[in-house]
Coordinates of C-alpha atoms in Angstrom, one line a residue:
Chain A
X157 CA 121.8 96.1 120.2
X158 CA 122.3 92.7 118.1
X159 CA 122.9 92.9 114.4
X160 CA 123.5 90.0 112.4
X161 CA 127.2 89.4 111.8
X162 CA 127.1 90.0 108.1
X163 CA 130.3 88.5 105.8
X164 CA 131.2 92.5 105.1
X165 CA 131.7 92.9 108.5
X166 CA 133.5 90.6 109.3
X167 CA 136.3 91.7 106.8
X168 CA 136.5 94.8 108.0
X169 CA 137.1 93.4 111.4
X170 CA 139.5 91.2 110.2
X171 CA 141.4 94.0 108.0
X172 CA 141.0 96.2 111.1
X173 CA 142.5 94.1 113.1
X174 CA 145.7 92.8 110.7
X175 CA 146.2 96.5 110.3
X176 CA 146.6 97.2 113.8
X177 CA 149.1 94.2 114.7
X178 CA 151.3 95.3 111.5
X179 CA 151.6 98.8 112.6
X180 CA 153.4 97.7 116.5
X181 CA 155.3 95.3 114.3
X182 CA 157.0 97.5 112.3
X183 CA 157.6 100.4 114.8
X184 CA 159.2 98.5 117.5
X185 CA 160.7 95.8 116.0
X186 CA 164.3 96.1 117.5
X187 CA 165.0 93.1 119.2
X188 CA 163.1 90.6 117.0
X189 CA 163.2 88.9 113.8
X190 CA 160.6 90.8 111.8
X191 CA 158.5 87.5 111.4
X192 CA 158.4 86.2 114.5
X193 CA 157.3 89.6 116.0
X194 CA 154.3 90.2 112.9
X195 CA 153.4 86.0 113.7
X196 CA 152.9 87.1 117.3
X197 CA 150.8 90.1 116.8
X198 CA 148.7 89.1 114.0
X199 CA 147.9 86.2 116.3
X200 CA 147.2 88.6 118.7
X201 CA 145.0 90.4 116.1
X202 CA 143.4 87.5 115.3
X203 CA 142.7 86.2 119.1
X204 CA 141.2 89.5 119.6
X205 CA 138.8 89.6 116.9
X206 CA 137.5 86.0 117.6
X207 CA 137.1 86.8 121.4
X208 CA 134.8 90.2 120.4
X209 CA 133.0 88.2 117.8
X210 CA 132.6 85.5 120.1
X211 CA 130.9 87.8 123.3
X212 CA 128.9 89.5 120.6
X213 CA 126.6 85.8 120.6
X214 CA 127.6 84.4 123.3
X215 CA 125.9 83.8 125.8
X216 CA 122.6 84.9 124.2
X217 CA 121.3 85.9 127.5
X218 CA 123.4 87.9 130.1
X219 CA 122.1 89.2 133.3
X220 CA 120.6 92.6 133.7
X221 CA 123.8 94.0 135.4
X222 CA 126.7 93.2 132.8
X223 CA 126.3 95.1 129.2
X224 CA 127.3 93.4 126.4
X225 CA 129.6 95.9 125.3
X226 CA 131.8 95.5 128.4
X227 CA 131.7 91.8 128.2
X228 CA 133.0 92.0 124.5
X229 CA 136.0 94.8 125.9
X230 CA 136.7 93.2 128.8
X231 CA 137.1 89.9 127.0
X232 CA 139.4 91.6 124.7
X233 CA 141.5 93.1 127.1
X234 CA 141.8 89.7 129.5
X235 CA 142.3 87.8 126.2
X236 CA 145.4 89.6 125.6
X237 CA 147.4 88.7 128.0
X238 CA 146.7 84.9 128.1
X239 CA 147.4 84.7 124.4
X240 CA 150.6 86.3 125.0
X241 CA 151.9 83.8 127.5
X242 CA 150.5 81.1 125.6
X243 CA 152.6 81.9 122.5
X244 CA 155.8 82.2 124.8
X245 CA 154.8 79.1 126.3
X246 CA 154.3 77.4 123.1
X247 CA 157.6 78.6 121.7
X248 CA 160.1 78.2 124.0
X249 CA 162.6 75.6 122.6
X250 CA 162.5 72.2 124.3
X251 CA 165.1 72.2 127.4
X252 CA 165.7 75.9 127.1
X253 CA 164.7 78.0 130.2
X254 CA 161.1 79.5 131.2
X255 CA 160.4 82.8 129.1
X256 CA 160.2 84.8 132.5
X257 CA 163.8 83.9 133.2
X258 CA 164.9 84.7 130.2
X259 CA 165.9 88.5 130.3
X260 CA 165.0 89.4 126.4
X261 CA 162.3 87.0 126.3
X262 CA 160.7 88.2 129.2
X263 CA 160.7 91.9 127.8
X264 CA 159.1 91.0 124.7
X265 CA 157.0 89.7 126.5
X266 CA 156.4 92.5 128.6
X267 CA 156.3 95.0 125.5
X268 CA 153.4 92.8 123.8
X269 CA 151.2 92.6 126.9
X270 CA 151.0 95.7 127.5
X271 CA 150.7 97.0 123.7
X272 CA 148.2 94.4 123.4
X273 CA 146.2 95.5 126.8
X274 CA 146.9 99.2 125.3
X275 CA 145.7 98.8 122.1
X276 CA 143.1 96.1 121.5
X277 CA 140.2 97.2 124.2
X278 CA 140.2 100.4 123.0
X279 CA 139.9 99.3 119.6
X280 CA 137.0 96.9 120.6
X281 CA 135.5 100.0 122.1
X282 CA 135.7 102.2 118.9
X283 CA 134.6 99.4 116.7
X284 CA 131.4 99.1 119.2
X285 CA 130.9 103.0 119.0
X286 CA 131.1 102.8 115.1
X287 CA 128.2 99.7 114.9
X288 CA 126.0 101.5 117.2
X289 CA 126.6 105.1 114.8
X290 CA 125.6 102.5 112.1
X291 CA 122.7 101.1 113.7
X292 CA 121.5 104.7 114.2
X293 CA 121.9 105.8 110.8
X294 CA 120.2 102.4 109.6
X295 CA 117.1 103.4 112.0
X296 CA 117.1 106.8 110.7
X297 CA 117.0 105.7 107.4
X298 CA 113.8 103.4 107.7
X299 CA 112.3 106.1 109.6
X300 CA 112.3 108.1 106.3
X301 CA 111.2 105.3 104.6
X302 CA 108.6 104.6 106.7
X303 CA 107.2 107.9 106.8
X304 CA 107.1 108.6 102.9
X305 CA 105.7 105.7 102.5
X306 CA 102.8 106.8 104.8
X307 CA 102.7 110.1 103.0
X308 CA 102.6 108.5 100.0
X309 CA 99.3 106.2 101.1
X310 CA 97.5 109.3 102.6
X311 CA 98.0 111.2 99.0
X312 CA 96.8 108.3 97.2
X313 CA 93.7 108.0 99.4
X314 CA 93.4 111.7 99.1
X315 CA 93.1 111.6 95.1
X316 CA 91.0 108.2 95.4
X317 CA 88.6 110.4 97.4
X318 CA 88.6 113.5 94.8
X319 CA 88.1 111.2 92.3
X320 CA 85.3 109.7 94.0
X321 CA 83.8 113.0 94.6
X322 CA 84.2 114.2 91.4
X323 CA 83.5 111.2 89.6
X324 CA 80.9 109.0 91.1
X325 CA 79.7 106.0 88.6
X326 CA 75.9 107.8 89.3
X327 CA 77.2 111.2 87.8
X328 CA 77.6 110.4 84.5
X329 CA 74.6 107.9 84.2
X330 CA 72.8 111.2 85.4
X331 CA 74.5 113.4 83.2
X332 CA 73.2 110.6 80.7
X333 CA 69.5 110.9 81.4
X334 CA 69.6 114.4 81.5
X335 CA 71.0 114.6 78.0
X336 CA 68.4 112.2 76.6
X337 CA 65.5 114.2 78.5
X338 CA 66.9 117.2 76.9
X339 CA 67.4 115.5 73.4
X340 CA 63.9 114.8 73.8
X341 CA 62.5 117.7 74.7
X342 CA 61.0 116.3 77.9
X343 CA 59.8 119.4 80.9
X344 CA 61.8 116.2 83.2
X345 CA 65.1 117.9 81.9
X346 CA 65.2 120.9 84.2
X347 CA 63.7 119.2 86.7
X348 CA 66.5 116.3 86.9
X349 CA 69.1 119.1 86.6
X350 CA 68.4 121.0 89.2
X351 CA 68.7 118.2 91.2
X352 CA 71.9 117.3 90.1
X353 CA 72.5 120.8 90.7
X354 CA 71.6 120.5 93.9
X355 CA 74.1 117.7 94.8
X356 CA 76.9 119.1 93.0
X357 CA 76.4 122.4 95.2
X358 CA 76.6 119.9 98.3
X359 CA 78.8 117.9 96.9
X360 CA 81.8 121.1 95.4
X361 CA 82.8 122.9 98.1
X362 CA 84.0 119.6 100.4
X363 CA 86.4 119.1 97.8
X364 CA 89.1 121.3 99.2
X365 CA 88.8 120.7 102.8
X366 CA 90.3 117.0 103.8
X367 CA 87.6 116.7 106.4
X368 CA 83.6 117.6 106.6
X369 CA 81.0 117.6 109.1
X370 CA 78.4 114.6 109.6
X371 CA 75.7 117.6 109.1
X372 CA 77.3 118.8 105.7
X373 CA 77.7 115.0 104.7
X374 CA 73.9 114.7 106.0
X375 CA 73.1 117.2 103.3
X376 CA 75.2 115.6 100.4
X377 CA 73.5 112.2 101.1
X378 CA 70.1 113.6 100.7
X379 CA 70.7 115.2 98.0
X380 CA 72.2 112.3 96.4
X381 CA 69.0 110.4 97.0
X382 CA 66.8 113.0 96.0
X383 CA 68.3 112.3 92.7
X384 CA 68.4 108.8 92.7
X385 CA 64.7 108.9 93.7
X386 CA 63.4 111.2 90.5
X387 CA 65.5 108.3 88.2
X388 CA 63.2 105.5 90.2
X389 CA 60.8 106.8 92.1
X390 CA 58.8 103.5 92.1
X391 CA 61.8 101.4 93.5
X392 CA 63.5 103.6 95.9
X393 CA 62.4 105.1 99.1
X394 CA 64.6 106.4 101.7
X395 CA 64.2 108.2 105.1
X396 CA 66.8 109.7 107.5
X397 CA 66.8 109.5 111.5
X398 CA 69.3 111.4 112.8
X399 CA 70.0 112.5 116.5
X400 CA 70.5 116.3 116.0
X401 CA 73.0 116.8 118.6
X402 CA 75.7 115.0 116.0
X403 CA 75.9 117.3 113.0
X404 CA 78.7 119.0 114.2
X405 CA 80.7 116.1 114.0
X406 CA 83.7 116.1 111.7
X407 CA 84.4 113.2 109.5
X408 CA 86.4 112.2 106.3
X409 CA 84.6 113.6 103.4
X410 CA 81.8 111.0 101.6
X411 CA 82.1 109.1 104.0
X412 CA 78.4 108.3 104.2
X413 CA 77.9 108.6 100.7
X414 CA 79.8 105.8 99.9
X415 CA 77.9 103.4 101.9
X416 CA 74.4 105.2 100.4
X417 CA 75.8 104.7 97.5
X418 CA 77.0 101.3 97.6
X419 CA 73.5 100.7 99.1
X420 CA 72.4 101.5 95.8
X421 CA 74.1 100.8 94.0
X422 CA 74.5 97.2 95.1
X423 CA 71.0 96.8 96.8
X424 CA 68.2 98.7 95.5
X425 CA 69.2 99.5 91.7
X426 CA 69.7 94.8 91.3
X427 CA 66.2 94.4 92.4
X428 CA 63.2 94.7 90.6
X429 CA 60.8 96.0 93.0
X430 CA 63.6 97.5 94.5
X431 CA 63.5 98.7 98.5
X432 CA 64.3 101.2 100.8
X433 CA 67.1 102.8 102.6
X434 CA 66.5 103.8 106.3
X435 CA 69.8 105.9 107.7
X436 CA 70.1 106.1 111.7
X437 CA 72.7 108.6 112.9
X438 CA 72.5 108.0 116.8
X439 CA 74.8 109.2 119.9
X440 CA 75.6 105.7 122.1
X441 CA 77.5 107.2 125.5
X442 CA 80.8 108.6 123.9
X443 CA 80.4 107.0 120.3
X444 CA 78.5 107.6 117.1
X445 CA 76.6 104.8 115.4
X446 CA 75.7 105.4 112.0
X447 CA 73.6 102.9 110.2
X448 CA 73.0 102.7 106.5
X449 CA 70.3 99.8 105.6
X450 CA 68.8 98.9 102.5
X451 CA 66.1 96.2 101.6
X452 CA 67.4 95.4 98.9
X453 CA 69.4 92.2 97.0
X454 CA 71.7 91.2 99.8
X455 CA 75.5 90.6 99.9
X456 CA 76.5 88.1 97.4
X457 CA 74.1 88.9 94.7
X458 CA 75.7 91.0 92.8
X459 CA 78.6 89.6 92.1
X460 CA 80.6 92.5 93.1
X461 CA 81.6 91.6 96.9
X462 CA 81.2 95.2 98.3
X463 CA 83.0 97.4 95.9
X464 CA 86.0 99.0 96.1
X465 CA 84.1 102.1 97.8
X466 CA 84.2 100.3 101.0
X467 CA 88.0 99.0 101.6
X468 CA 88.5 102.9 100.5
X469 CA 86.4 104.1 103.0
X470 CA 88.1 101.6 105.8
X471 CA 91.7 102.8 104.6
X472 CA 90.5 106.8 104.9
X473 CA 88.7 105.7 108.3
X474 CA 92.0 104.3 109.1
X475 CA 94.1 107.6 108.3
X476 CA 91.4 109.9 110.4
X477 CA 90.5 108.1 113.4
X478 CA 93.4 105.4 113.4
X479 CA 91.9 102.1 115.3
X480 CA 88.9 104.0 116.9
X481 CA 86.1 104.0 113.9
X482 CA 84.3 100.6 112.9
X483 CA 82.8 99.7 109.9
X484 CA 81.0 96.2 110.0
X485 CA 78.9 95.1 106.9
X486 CA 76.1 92.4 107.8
X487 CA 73.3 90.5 105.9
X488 CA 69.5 91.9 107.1
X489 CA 67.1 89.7 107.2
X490 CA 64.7 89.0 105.9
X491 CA 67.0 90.4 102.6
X492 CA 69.2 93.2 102.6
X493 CA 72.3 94.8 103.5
X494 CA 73.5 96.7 107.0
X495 CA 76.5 98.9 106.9
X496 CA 77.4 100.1 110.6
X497 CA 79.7 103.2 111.0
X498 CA 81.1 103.3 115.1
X499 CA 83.3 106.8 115.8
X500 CA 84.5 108.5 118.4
X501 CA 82.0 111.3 119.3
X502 CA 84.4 113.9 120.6
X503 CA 86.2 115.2 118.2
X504 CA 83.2 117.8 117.8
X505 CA 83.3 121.5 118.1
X506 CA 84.1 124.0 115.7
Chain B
X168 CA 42.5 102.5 57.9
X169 CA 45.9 101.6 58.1
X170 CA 47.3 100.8 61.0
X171 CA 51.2 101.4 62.1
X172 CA 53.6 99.3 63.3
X173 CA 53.7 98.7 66.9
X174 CA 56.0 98.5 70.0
X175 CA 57.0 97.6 73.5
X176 CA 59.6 99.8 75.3
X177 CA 61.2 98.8 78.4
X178 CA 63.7 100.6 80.8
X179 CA 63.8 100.2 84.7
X180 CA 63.9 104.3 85.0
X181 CA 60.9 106.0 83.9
X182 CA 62.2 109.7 82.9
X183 CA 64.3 107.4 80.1
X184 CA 61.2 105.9 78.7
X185 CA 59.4 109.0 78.7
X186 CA 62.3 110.4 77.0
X187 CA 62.1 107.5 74.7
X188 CA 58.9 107.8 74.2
X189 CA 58.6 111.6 73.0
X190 CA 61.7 110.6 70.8
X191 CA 60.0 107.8 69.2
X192 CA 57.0 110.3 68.5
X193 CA 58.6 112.7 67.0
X194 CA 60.8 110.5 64.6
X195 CA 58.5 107.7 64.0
X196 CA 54.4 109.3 64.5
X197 CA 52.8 106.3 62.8
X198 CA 54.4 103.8 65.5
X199 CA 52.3 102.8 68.4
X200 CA 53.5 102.2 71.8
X201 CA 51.5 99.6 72.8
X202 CA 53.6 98.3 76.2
X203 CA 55.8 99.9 78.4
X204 CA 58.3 97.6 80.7
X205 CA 60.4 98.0 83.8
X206 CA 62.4 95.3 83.9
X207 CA 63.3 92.5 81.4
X208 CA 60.7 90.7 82.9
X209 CA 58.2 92.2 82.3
X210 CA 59.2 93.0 79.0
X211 CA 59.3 89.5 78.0
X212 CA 55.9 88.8 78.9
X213 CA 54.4 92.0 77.9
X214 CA 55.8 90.6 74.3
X215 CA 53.9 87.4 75.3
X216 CA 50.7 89.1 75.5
X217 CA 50.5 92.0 73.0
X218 CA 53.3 91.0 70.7
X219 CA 54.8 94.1 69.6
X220 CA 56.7 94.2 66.3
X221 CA 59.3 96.0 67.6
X222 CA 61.7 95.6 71.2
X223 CA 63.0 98.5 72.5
X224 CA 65.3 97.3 75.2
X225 CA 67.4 98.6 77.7
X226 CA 70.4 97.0 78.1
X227 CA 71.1 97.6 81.8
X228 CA 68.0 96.0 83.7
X229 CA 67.5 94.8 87.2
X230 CA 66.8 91.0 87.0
X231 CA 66.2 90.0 83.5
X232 CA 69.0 92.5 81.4
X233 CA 67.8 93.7 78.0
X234 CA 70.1 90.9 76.6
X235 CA 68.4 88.4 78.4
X236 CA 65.3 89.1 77.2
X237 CA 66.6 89.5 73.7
X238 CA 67.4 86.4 73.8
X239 CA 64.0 84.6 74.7
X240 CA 62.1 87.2 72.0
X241 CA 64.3 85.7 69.5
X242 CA 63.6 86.4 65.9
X243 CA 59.6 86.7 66.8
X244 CA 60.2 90.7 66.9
X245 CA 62.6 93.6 65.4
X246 CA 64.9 94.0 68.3
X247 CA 66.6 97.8 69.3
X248 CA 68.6 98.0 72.3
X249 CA 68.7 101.1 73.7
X250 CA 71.3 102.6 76.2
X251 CA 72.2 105.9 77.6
X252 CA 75.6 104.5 78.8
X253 CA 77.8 104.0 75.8
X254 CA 79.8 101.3 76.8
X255 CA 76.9 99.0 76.6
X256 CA 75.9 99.5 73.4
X257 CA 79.2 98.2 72.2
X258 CA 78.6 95.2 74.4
X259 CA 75.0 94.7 73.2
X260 CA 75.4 95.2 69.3
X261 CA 76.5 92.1 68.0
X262 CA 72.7 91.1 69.0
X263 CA 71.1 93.7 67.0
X264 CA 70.7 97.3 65.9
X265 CA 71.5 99.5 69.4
X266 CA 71.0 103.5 69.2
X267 CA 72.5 105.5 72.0
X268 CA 69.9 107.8 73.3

């Protein structure tokens, strides 16, 4: 564990440890002046803190069998002792004898090495338990984060997708031309809405279930083009190849129709003479490869890059199948536009 | 005998000039559809050849837009854009008369 040694913290150590050398101070005082004693142990203090702080960096790589945590108590404790005869070092008077011949001297002495031993690796130790509880309650924390945050992206995506269900751009330009027909009088009117119908039947009842079947999708697709064919018959022509075997798949709802329709959208509906859509659902050893391609205006033409439909479909692909679907968007030649779908062909059943 | 006004109508889907069309008939029985376009292309030479006296033009076309060929037409015809999609007849009508339809 290696946090960053953040200002905070470091008061707290330091009032931790001033804290500490005042409380010996004042409870077994007898024998001293008041200030020499509280000079001693909040140098002690002090010492202390700078040897943890100092084995909490240093050296930035130990070896495998020595934990940091027992460099940083054993320091502590070891550090004690030496400070202690330093100060009586330091302060005995010139010409006056050694401390440890000195009777009082020498059980001061005694009295601060071992409250020092007694008290300051044990505090080292509790201060180490209470930044690892912190550490652990900081993990926790962005764990939370973390997941709301992914619950938060996989509702978004969810009401991206009813919205794309429900809305469609084509829907309303449908709903368009079948008011006009009807404003008109025009025998087209049924005929256009019951296609619509059609669609919307396919399209309704995915709208509750977060995912669908390729088969089911299939359905929804064809319907969609049905459609899109009465509004230009002349321009668009589309035919489905599908291995059989892979209708059970499941899958994250529209996902086909969004590359159909971006095909469309994007390809045919730009051109003119407009083109065709060929859609190849084929099984390729474990995987699924699902090809949507279009003849028509090509990448790049419209102005549009590739809608938002497809970064949309690549997040929900994401949230489904995690890293194991692909979705790779080529130029045909000689014009035209490839969308390839790779997924996992396993998940089938049901 | 007198003879009516005529027109060229273009839109790149066909049930909307059909509808269009009967529209036209009913409101308007004396004008003549003389030229019916799918794209602004052909719309523009279509007016070339047959020169309508009135445009009707979708606004929303693949290659040449309505707009576009509004513009070459210039003030050689009566221009109406026509749109099913309302937010394009606000874009198109500082060009001309647009009906919603």
């Amino acid at each position: 564990m290696r946090t960053s040694f953040t200002l905070t913290k470091g008061w707290q150590r330091l009032a931790v440890a001033l804290a500490l050398s005042l409380a010996p101070a004042v409870l077994v005082h007898s024998g001293w002046t008041l200030s020499s004693l509280l000079f001693r142990t909040v140098t002690l203090g002090l010492i202390a803190v700078l040897v943890f702080g100092l084995f909490e960096q240093w050296p930035k790589r130990l070896p495998r069998w020595l934990a940091r945590w027992v460099l940083q108590v054993v320091g502590v404790g070891v550090a004690m002792p030496l400070t202690t005869v330093t100060i009586y070092v330091l302060s005995t008077k010139a010409g006056a004898h050694p401390f440890w011949l000195d009777k009082d001297r020498m059980a001061g002495f005694v009295m601060l090495t071992f409250l020092g031993i007694l008290l300051a690796p044990w505090t080292a130790l509790a201060a180490l338990l209470r930044q690892k509880e912190a550490f652990v309650r900081h993990q926790a924390l962005a764990f939370d984060l973390e997941r709301s945050e992914l619950e938060r992206r996989a509702l978004d995506a969810r009401l991206r997708l009813l919205q794309a269900q429900v809305a469609p751009h084509f829907l309303f330009n449908t709903l368009a031309n079948v008011q006009a027909l009807a404003d008109a009088g025009s025998p087209r009117a049924p005929v256009l809405l019951r296609s619509l119908t059609a669609y919307l039947r396919a399209a309704v009842p995915q709208l509750h279930e977060p995912a669908t079947t390729l088969g089911r999708e299939l359905q929804l697709v064809e319907a969609y083009l049905e459609l899109m064919h009465m509004r230009m018959p002349d321009r668009l022509r589309f035919e489905l190849h599908v291995d059989a075997s892979l209708v059970a798949l499941r899958c994250p709802p529209t996902m086909l129709l969004t590359l159909v329709e971006n095909a469309v959208r994007h390809g045919i509906d730009p051109s003119e003479e407009g083109g065709r859509i060929d859609i190849h659902v084929q099984r390729d050893g474990d995987r699924c490869v699902i090809r949507v391609i279009d003849t028509g205006v090509g990448l790049g033409q419209t102005g549009q890059g590739l809608g938002t439909g497809l970064s949309t479909l690549r997040e929900r692909l994401q949230l489904v199948f995690g890293g194991a679907a692909h979705l790779r968007v080529t130029a045909q030649e000689p014009r035209g536009v490839c969308a390839e779908l790779d997924l996992p062909a396993r998940a089938e059943g049901n | 005998m007198l003879q009516g006004p005529t027109a060229l109508i273009a839109d790149d889907e066909p049930l909307l000039r059909e509808a269009l069309k009967r529209l036209l008939a009913q409101a308007w029985p004396e004008l003549d559809v003389i030229a019916e376009a799918r794209n602004g292309r052909e719309a523009v030479s279509l007016f070339e050849a047959r020169r309508p006296d009135i445009c009707f033009l979708d606004v929303q076309m693949p290659g040449l837009s309505g707009v576009d060929a509004a513009n070459h037409i210039g003030r050689r015809a009566h221009l109406v854009f026509v749109t099913a999609h309302d937010h394009y007849a606000v874009k198109a009508s500082p060009k001309g008369r647009s009906i919603t339809c």
